[in-house]
Coordinates of C-alpha atoms in Angstrom, one line a residue:
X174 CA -134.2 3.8 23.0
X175 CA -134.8 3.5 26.8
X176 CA -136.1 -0.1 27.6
X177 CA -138.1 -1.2 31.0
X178 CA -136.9 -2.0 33.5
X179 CA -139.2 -5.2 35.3
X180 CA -140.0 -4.5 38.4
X181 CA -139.3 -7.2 41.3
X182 CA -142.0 -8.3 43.0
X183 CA -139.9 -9.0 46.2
X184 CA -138.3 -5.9 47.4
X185 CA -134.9 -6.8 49.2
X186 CA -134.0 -5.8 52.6
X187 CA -132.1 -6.8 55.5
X188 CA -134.1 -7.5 58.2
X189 CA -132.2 -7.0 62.3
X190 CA -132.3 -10.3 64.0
X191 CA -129.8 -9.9 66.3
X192 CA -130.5 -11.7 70.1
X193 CA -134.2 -12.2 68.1
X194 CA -136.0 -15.5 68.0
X195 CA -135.8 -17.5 64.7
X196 CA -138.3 -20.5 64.5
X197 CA -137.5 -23.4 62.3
X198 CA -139.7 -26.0 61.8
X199 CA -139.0 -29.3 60.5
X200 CA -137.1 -32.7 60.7
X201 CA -135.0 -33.3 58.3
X202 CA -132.7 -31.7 55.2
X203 CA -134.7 -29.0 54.4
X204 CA -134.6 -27.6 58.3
X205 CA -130.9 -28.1 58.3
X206 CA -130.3 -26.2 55.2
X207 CA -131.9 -23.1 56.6
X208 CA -130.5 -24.1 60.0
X209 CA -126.8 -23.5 58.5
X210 CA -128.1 -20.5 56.5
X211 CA -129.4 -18.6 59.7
X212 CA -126.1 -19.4 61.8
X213 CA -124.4 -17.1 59.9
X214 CA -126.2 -14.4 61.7
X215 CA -126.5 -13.8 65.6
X216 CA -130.5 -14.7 65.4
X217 CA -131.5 -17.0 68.8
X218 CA -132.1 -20.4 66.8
X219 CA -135.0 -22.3 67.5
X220 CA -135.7 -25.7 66.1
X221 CA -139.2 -27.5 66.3
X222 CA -138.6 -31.2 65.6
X223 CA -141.4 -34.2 67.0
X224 CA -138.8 -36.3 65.1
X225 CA -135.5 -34.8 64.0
X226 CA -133.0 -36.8 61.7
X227 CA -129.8 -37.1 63.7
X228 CA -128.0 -35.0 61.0
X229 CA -130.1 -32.1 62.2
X230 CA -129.9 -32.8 66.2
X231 CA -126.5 -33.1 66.2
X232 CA -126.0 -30.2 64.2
X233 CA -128.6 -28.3 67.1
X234 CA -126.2 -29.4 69.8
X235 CA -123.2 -28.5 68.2
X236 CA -124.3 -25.1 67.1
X237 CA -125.4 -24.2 70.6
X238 CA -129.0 -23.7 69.1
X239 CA -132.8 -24.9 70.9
X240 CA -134.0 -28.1 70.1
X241 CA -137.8 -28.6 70.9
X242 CA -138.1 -32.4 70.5
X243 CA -142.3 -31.7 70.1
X244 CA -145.1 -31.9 67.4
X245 CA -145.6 -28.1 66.3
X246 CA -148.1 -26.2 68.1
X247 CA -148.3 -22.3 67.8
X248 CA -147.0 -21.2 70.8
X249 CA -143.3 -22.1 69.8
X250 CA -143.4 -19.2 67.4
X251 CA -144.9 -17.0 70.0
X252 CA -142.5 -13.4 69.5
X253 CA -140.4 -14.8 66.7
X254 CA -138.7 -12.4 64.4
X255 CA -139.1 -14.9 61.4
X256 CA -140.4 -18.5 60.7
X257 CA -139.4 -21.3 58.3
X258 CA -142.1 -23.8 57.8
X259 CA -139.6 -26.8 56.8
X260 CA -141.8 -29.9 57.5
X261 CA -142.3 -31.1 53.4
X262 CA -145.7 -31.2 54.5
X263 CA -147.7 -29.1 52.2
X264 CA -150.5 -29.3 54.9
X265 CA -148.6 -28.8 57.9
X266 CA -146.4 -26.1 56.0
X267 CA -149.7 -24.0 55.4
X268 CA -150.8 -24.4 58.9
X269 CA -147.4 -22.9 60.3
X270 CA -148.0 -20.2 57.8
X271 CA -151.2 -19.0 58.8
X272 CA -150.6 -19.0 62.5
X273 CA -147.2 -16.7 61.8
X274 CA -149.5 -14.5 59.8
X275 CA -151.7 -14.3 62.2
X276 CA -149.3 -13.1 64.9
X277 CA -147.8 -10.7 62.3
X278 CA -144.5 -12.7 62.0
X279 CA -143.0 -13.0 58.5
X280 CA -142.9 -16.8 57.3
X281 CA -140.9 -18.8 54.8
X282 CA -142.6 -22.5 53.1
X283 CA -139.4 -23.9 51.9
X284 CA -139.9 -25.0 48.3
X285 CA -143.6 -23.1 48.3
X286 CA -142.7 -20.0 46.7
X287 CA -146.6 -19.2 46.9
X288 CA -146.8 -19.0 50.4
X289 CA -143.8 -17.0 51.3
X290 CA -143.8 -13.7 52.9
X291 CA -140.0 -13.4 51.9
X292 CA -137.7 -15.2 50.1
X293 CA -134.1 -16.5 51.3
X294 CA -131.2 -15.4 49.4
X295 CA -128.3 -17.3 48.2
X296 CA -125.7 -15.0 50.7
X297 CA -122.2 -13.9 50.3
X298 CA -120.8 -13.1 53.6
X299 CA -118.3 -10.8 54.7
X300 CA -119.3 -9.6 57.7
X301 CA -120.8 -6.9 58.7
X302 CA -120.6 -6.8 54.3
X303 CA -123.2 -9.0 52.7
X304 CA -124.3 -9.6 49.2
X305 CA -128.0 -11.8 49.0
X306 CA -128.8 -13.2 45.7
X307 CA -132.7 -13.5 45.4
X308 CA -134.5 -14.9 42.0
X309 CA -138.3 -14.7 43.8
X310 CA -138.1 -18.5 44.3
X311 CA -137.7 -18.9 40.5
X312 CA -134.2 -20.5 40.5
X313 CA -132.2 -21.5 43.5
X314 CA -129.9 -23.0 41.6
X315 CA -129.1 -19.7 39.4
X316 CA -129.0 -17.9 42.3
X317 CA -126.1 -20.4 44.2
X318 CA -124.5 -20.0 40.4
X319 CA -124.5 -16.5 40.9
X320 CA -123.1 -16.5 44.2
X321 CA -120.4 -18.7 43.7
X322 CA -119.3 -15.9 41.1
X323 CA -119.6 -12.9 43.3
X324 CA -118.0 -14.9 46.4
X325 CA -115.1 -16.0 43.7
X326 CA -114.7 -12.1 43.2
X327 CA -114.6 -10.3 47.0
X328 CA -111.7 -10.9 48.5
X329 CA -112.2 -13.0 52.3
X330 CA -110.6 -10.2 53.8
X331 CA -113.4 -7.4 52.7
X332 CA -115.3 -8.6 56.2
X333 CA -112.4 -7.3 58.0
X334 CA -111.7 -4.1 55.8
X335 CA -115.5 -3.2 56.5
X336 CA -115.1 -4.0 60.1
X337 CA -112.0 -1.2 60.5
X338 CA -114.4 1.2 58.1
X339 CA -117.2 1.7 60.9
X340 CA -113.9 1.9 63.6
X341 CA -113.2 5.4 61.2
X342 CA -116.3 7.0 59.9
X343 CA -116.9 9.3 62.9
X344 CA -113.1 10.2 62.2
X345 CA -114.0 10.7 58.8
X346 CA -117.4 12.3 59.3
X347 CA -115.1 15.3 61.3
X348 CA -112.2 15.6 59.2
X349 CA -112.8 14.9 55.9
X350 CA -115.4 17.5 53.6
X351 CA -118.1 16.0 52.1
X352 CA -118.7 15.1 48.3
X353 CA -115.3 14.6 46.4
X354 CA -112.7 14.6 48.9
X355 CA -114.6 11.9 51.5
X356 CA -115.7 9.7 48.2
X357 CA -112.0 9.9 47.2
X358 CA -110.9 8.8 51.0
X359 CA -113.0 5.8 51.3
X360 CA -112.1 4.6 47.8
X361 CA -108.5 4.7 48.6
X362 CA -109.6 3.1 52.5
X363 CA -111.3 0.2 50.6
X364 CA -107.9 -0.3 47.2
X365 CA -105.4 1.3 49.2
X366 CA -102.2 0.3 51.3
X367 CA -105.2 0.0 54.2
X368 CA -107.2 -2.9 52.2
X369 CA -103.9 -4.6 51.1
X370 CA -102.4 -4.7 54.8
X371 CA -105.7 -6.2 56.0
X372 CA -105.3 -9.1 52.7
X373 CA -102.1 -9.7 54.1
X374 CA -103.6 -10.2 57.5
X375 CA -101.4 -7.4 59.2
X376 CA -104.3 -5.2 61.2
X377 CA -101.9 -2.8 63.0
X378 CA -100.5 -2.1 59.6
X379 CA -103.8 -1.3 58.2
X380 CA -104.5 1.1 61.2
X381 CA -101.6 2.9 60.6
X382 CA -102.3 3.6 56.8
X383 CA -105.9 4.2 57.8
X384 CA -104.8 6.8 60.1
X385 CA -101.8 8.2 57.5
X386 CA -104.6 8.4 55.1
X387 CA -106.7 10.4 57.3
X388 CA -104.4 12.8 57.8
X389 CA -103.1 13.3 54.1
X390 CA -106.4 14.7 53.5
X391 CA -107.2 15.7 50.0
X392 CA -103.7 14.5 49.1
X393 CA -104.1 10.6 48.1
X394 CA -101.2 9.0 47.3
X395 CA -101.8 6.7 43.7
X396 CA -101.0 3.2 43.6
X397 CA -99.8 1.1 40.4
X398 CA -100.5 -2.4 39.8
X399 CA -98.6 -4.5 37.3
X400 CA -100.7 -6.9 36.6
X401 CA -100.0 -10.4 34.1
X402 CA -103.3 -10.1 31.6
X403 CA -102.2 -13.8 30.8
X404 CA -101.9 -15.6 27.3
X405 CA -105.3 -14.0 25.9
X406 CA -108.5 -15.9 27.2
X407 CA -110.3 -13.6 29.3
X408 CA -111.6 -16.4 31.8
X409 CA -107.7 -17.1 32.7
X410 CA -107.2 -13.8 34.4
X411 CA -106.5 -14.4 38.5
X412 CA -109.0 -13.1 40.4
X413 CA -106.9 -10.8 41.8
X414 CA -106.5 -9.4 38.8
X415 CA -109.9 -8.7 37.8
X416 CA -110.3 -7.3 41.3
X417 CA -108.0 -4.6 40.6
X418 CA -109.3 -4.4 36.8
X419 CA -112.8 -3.2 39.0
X420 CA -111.1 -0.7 41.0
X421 CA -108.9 0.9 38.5
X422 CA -109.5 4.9 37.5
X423 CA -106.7 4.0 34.8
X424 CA -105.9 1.0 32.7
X425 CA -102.7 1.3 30.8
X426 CA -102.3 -1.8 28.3
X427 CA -100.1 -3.2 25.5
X428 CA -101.2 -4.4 22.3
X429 CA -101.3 -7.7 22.6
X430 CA -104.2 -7.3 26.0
X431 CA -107.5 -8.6 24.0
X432 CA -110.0 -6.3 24.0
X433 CA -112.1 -8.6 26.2
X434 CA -109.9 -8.1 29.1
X435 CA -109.6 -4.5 29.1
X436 CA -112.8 -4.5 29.1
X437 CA -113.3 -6.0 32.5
X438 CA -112.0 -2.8 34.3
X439 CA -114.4 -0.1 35.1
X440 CA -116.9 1.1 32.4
X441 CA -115.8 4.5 33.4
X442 CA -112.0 3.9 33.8
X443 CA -109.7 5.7 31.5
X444 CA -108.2 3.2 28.9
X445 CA -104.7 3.8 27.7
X446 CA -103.0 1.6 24.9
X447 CA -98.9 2.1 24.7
X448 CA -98.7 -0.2 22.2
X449 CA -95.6 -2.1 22.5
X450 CA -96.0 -4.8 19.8
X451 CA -93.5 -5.6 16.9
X452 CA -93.7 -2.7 14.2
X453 CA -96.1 -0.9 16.6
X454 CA -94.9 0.9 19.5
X455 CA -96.6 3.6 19.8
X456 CA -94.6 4.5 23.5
X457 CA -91.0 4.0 24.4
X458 CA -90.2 2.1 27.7
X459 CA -89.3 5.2 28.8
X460 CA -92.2 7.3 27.7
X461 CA -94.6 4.6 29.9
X462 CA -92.5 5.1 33.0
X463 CA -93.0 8.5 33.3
X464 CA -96.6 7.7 32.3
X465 CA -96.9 5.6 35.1
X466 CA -95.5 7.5 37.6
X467 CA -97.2 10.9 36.6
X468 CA -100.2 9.1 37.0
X469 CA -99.1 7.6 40.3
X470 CA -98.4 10.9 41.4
X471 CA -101.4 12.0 40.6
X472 CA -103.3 9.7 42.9
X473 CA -104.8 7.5 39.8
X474 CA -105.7 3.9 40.6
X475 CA -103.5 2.0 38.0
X476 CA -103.5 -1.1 36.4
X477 CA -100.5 -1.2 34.0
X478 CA -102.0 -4.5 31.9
X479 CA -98.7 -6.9 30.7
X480 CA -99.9 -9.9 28.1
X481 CA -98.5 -13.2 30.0
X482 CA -97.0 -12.5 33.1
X483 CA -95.4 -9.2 34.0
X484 CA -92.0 -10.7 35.4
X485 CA -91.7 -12.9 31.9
X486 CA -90.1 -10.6 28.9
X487 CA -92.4 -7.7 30.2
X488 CA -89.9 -5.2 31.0
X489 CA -91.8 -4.8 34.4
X490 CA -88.3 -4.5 35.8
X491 CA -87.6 -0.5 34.2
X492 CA -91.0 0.0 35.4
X493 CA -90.9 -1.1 38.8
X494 CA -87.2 0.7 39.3
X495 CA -88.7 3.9 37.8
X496 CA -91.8 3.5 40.9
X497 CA -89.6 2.7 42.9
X498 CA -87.1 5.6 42.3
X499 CA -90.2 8.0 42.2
X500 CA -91.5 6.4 45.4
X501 CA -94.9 5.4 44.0
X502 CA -96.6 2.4 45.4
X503 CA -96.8 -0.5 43.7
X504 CA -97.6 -4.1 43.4
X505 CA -97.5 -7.2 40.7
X506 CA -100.0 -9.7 40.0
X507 CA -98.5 -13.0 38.4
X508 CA -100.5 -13.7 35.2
X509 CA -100.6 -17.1 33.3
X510 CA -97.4 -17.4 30.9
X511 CA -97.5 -18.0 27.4
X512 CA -95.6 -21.1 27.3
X513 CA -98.2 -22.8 29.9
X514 CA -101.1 -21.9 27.8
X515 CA -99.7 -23.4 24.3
X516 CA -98.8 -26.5 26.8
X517 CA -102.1 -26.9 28.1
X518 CA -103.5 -26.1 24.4
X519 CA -101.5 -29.0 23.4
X520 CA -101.9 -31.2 26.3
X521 CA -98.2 -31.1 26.6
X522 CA -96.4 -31.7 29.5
X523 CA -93.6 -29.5 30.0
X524 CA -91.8 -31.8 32.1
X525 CA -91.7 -35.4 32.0
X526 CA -90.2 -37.7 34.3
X527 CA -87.0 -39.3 32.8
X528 CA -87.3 -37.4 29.6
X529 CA -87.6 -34.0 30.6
X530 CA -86.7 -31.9 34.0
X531 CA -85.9 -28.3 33.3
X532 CA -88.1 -25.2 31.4
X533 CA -86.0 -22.9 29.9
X534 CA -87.7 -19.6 28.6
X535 CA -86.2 -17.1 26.4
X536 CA -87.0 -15.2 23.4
X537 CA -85.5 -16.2 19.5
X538 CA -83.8 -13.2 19.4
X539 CA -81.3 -14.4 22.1
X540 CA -79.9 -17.2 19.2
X541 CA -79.2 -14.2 16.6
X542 CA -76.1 -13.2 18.5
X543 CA -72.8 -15.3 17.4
X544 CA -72.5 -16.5 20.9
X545 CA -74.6 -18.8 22.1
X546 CA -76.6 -18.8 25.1
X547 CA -75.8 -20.2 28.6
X548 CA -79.3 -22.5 28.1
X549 CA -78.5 -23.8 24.9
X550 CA -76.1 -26.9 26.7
X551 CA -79.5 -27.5 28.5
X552 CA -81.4 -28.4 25.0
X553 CA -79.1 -30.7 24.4
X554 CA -79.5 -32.4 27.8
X555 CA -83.2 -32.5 27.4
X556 CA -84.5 -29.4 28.7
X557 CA -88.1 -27.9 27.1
X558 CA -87.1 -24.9 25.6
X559 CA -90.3 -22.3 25.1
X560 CA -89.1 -19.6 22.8
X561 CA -91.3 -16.4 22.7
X562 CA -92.0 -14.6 20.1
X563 CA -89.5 -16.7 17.4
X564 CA -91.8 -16.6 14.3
X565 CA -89.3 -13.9 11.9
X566 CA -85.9 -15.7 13.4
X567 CA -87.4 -19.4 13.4
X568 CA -84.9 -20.4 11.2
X569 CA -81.5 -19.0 13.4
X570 CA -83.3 -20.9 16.2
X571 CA -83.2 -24.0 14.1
X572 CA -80.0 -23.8 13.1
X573 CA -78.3 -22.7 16.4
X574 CA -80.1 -25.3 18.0
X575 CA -78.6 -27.6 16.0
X576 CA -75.1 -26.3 15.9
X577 CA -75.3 -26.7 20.0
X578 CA -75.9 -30.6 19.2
X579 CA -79.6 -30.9 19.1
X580 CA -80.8 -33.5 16.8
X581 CA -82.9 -32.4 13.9
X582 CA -85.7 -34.5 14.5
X583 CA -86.5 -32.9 17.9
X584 CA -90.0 -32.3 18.3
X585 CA -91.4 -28.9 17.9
X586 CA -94.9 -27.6 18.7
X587 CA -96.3 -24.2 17.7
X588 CA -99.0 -22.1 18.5
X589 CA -100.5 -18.7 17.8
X590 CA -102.8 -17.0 20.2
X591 CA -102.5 -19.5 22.7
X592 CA -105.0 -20.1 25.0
X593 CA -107.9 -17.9 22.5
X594 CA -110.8 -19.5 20.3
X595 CA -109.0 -18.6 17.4
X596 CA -105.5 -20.2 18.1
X597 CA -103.6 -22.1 15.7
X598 CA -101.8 -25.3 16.1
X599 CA -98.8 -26.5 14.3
X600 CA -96.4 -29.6 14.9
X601 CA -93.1 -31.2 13.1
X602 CA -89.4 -31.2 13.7
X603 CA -86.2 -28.9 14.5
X604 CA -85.8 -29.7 11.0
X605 CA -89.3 -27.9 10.1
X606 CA -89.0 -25.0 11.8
X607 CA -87.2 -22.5 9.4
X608 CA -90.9 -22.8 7.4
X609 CA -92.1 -21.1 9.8
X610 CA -90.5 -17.8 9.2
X611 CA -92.6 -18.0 5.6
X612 CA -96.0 -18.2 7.4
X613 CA -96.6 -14.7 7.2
X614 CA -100.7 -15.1 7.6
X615 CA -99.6 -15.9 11.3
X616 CA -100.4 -12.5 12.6
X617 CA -100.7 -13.1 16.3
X618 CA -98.6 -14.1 19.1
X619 CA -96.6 -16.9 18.6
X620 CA -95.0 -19.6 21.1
X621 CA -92.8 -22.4 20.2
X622 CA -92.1 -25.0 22.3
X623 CA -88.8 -27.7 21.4
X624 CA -87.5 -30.5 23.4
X625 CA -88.5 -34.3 23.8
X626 CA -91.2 -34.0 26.2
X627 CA -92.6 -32.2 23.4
X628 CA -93.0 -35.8 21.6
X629 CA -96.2 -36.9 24.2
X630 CA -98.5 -33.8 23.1
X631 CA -101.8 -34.7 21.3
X632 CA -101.0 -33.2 17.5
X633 CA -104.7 -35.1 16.6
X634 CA -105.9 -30.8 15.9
X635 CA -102.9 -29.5 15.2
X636 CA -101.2 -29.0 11.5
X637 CA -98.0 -30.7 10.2
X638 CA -95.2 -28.0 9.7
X639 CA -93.6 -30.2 6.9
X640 CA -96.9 -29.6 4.7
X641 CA -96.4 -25.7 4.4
X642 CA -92.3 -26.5 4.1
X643 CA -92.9 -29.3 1.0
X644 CA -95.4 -26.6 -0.7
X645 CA -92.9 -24.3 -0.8
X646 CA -90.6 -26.3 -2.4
X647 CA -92.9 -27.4 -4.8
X648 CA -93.4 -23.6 -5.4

């Protein structure tokens, strides 16, 4: 069933004040708050003070605007664009409102919501792009919230982007049809090779993409991004990442991505899961590649989401070779690690001076072999060791560990679903950890982390390992 929508009472617009007069009256804070606020556009300032605070006159000097050291009097606002009544006068505020009305002028009482023509917004600027954030008056505070959020999400860079846009739409407006064809031009102008050059602060190599662009025509090239969907907790994704999550016409994902975080992307982007979970692959590695690139090809918007980070035990390396070889543009976006969120869920420090100096990161399949490892010296020398994915083969960790030297009663830390509401903490000893292959109701993720350091974590939430391993016995 359809609900209502409320209807605003303000309507918003953006009002031209370029080379126009903007009055401000007032002496103190308040004037200087909307003082700074207007500077951001290229409105003539004018401040009406009979007593400013030095704050705001040094501000005026610095900032090249008008200073009229003078009790108010109407004629000051004589042809202004816009007036702020700032004065915390409630008296002298109404006053200022009812001369501006009676010249026609549009007039702001700062902290009178009920005498305001217009309302200020909370503003996001990117130049000539700009995003105002209005509640009526209700709730400046929600509304500098709010911004903070949007600003957190546009890149600085989009100003610049927008700025090259108007330098191509009358190239556009020739060249490219309308509907389809100039949508799909502007939305690879603004995700493109074009929006990344100008990130990377390289202009002339945005103009030449620009201009390669425009004369590719309907044929778009795709771009693929590999982006780290980190340890599980939605509100640890970069913002980088949930950038290109916005933008993406296809999100290709493993198992282990929450549902949460997929569902950041686009409501109308095309969701792809290739599995690629233990007992549960429901692609090969091979079978994504091709995915990838045929989608590439194609001239999809990809995010190819990786739990962790892409470049740790992702396989991103076959699928960056197979782009590569296929010549399809693409890019990786770091993501936070598993071992760094068990840390942190832990309080653990991974390093510790004079205990602990070196991470070493590797999966427990790597101690089945009969050889050990290259790392495994570095256990013995004090290393952290974060193993991935160790729960079925905890016990050949243990006892390879060992055989390289490593005492028994090294500490061990264990955590599934690190980093989610719904993670699980375990503690104990090298000793312990072959219990841990019996622990079959842990059904998620699973991060171990062995070495010394390991000794300073908080354990006050977490569950002793030799409790499960003396029940069994018992059993």
């Amino acid at each position: 069933m359809a609900t209502d929508t409320q209807k605003l009472a303000a309507f918003p617009v953006f009002m031209r004040v370029e080379n126009r007069s903007v009055v401000i009256v007032g002496n103190g804070d308040e004037a200087l708050a909307k003082a700074r606020l207007l500077s951001q556009s290229s409105a003539t300032l004018t401040l009406v003070a009979d007593a400013p605070e030095k704050t705001l006159a040094d501000w005026a000097e610095t900032n090249d605007a008008r200073l009229i050291r003078a009790p108010y009097a109407p004629r000051y606002i004589e042809n202004a664009a816009l007036v702020f009544a700032a004065t915390d006068d409630e008296a002298q505020d109404r006053a200022i409102v009812a001369d501006a009305r009676a010249r026609s002028i549009p007039v702001n009482a700062v902290d009178r919501p009920e005498l305001c023509d217009f309302y200020t917004p909370a503003l996001v600027n990117r130049a000539p792009l700009a995003v105002a954030i209005g509640t009526e008056g209700a709730g400046p505070v929600l509304a500098q919230m709010v911004r903070a959020r949007v600003d957190q999400m546009l890149s600085p860079s989009l100003g610049t982007l927008a700025h090259l846009a108007t330098q191509y739409r009358d190239a556009v407006d020739r060249l490219v049809p309308r509907g389809l064809a100039r949508r799909r031009f502007w939305k690879a102008f603004f995700t493109g090779d074009t929006a990344r050059a100008v990130e990377r602060g390289d202009v002339a190599a945005a103009r030449r993409s620009a201009s390669s662009l425009l004369a590719a025509g309907e044929d778009i090239p795709g771009h693929i991004a590999l982006v780290g969907a980190g340890p599980g907790a939605e509100d640890l994704l970069t913002l980088r990442a949930q950038r290109l999550l916005m933008e993406a016409d296809v999100i290709v994902y493993d198992a282990l991505v929450p549902e949460a975080v997929v569902a950041m992307g686009r409501r109308d982007a095309e969701r792809i899961s290739v599995g690629k979970r233990k007992g549960c692959h429901s692609k090969s590695q091979e079978e994504i590649n091709d995915l990838l690139v045929a989608l590439g090809r194609d001239g999809k918007r990809v995010v190819r989401l990786k739990s962790g980070d892409p470049l740790i035990f992702g396989r991103a390396g076959e699928e960056m070779a197979a782009l590569r070889e296929a010549s399809v543009s693409y890019e990786v976006v770091p993501g936070v690690t598993a071992a760094f969120a068990a840390a942190a869920d832990f309080e653990l420090p991974l390093t510790l001076r004079g205990i602990a100096s070196s991470i070493v990161f590797t999966t427990g399949h790597d101690l089945k072999g009969r050889t050990l490892p290259d790392w495994a010296s570095l256990a013995v020398s004090g290393a952290t060791i974060a193993v991935y994915m160790g729960r079925s083969v905890a016990a050949d960790v243990a006892g390879r560990l060992v055989e390289a030297g490593l005492s028994p009663d090294t500490a061990v830390a264990v955590i599934e679903n690190a980093s989610r509401d719904d993670r699980r903490l375990l503690h104990g000893t090298l000793s312990d950890l072959p219990s841990l292959a019996d622990r079959n109701e842990l059904t998620g993720p699973v991060m171990t982390l062995i070495g010394d350091a390991v000794a300073g974590a908080n354990f006050e939430r977490s569950e002793a390992l030799a409790t499960h391993k003396h029940q069994l016995e018992r059993a």
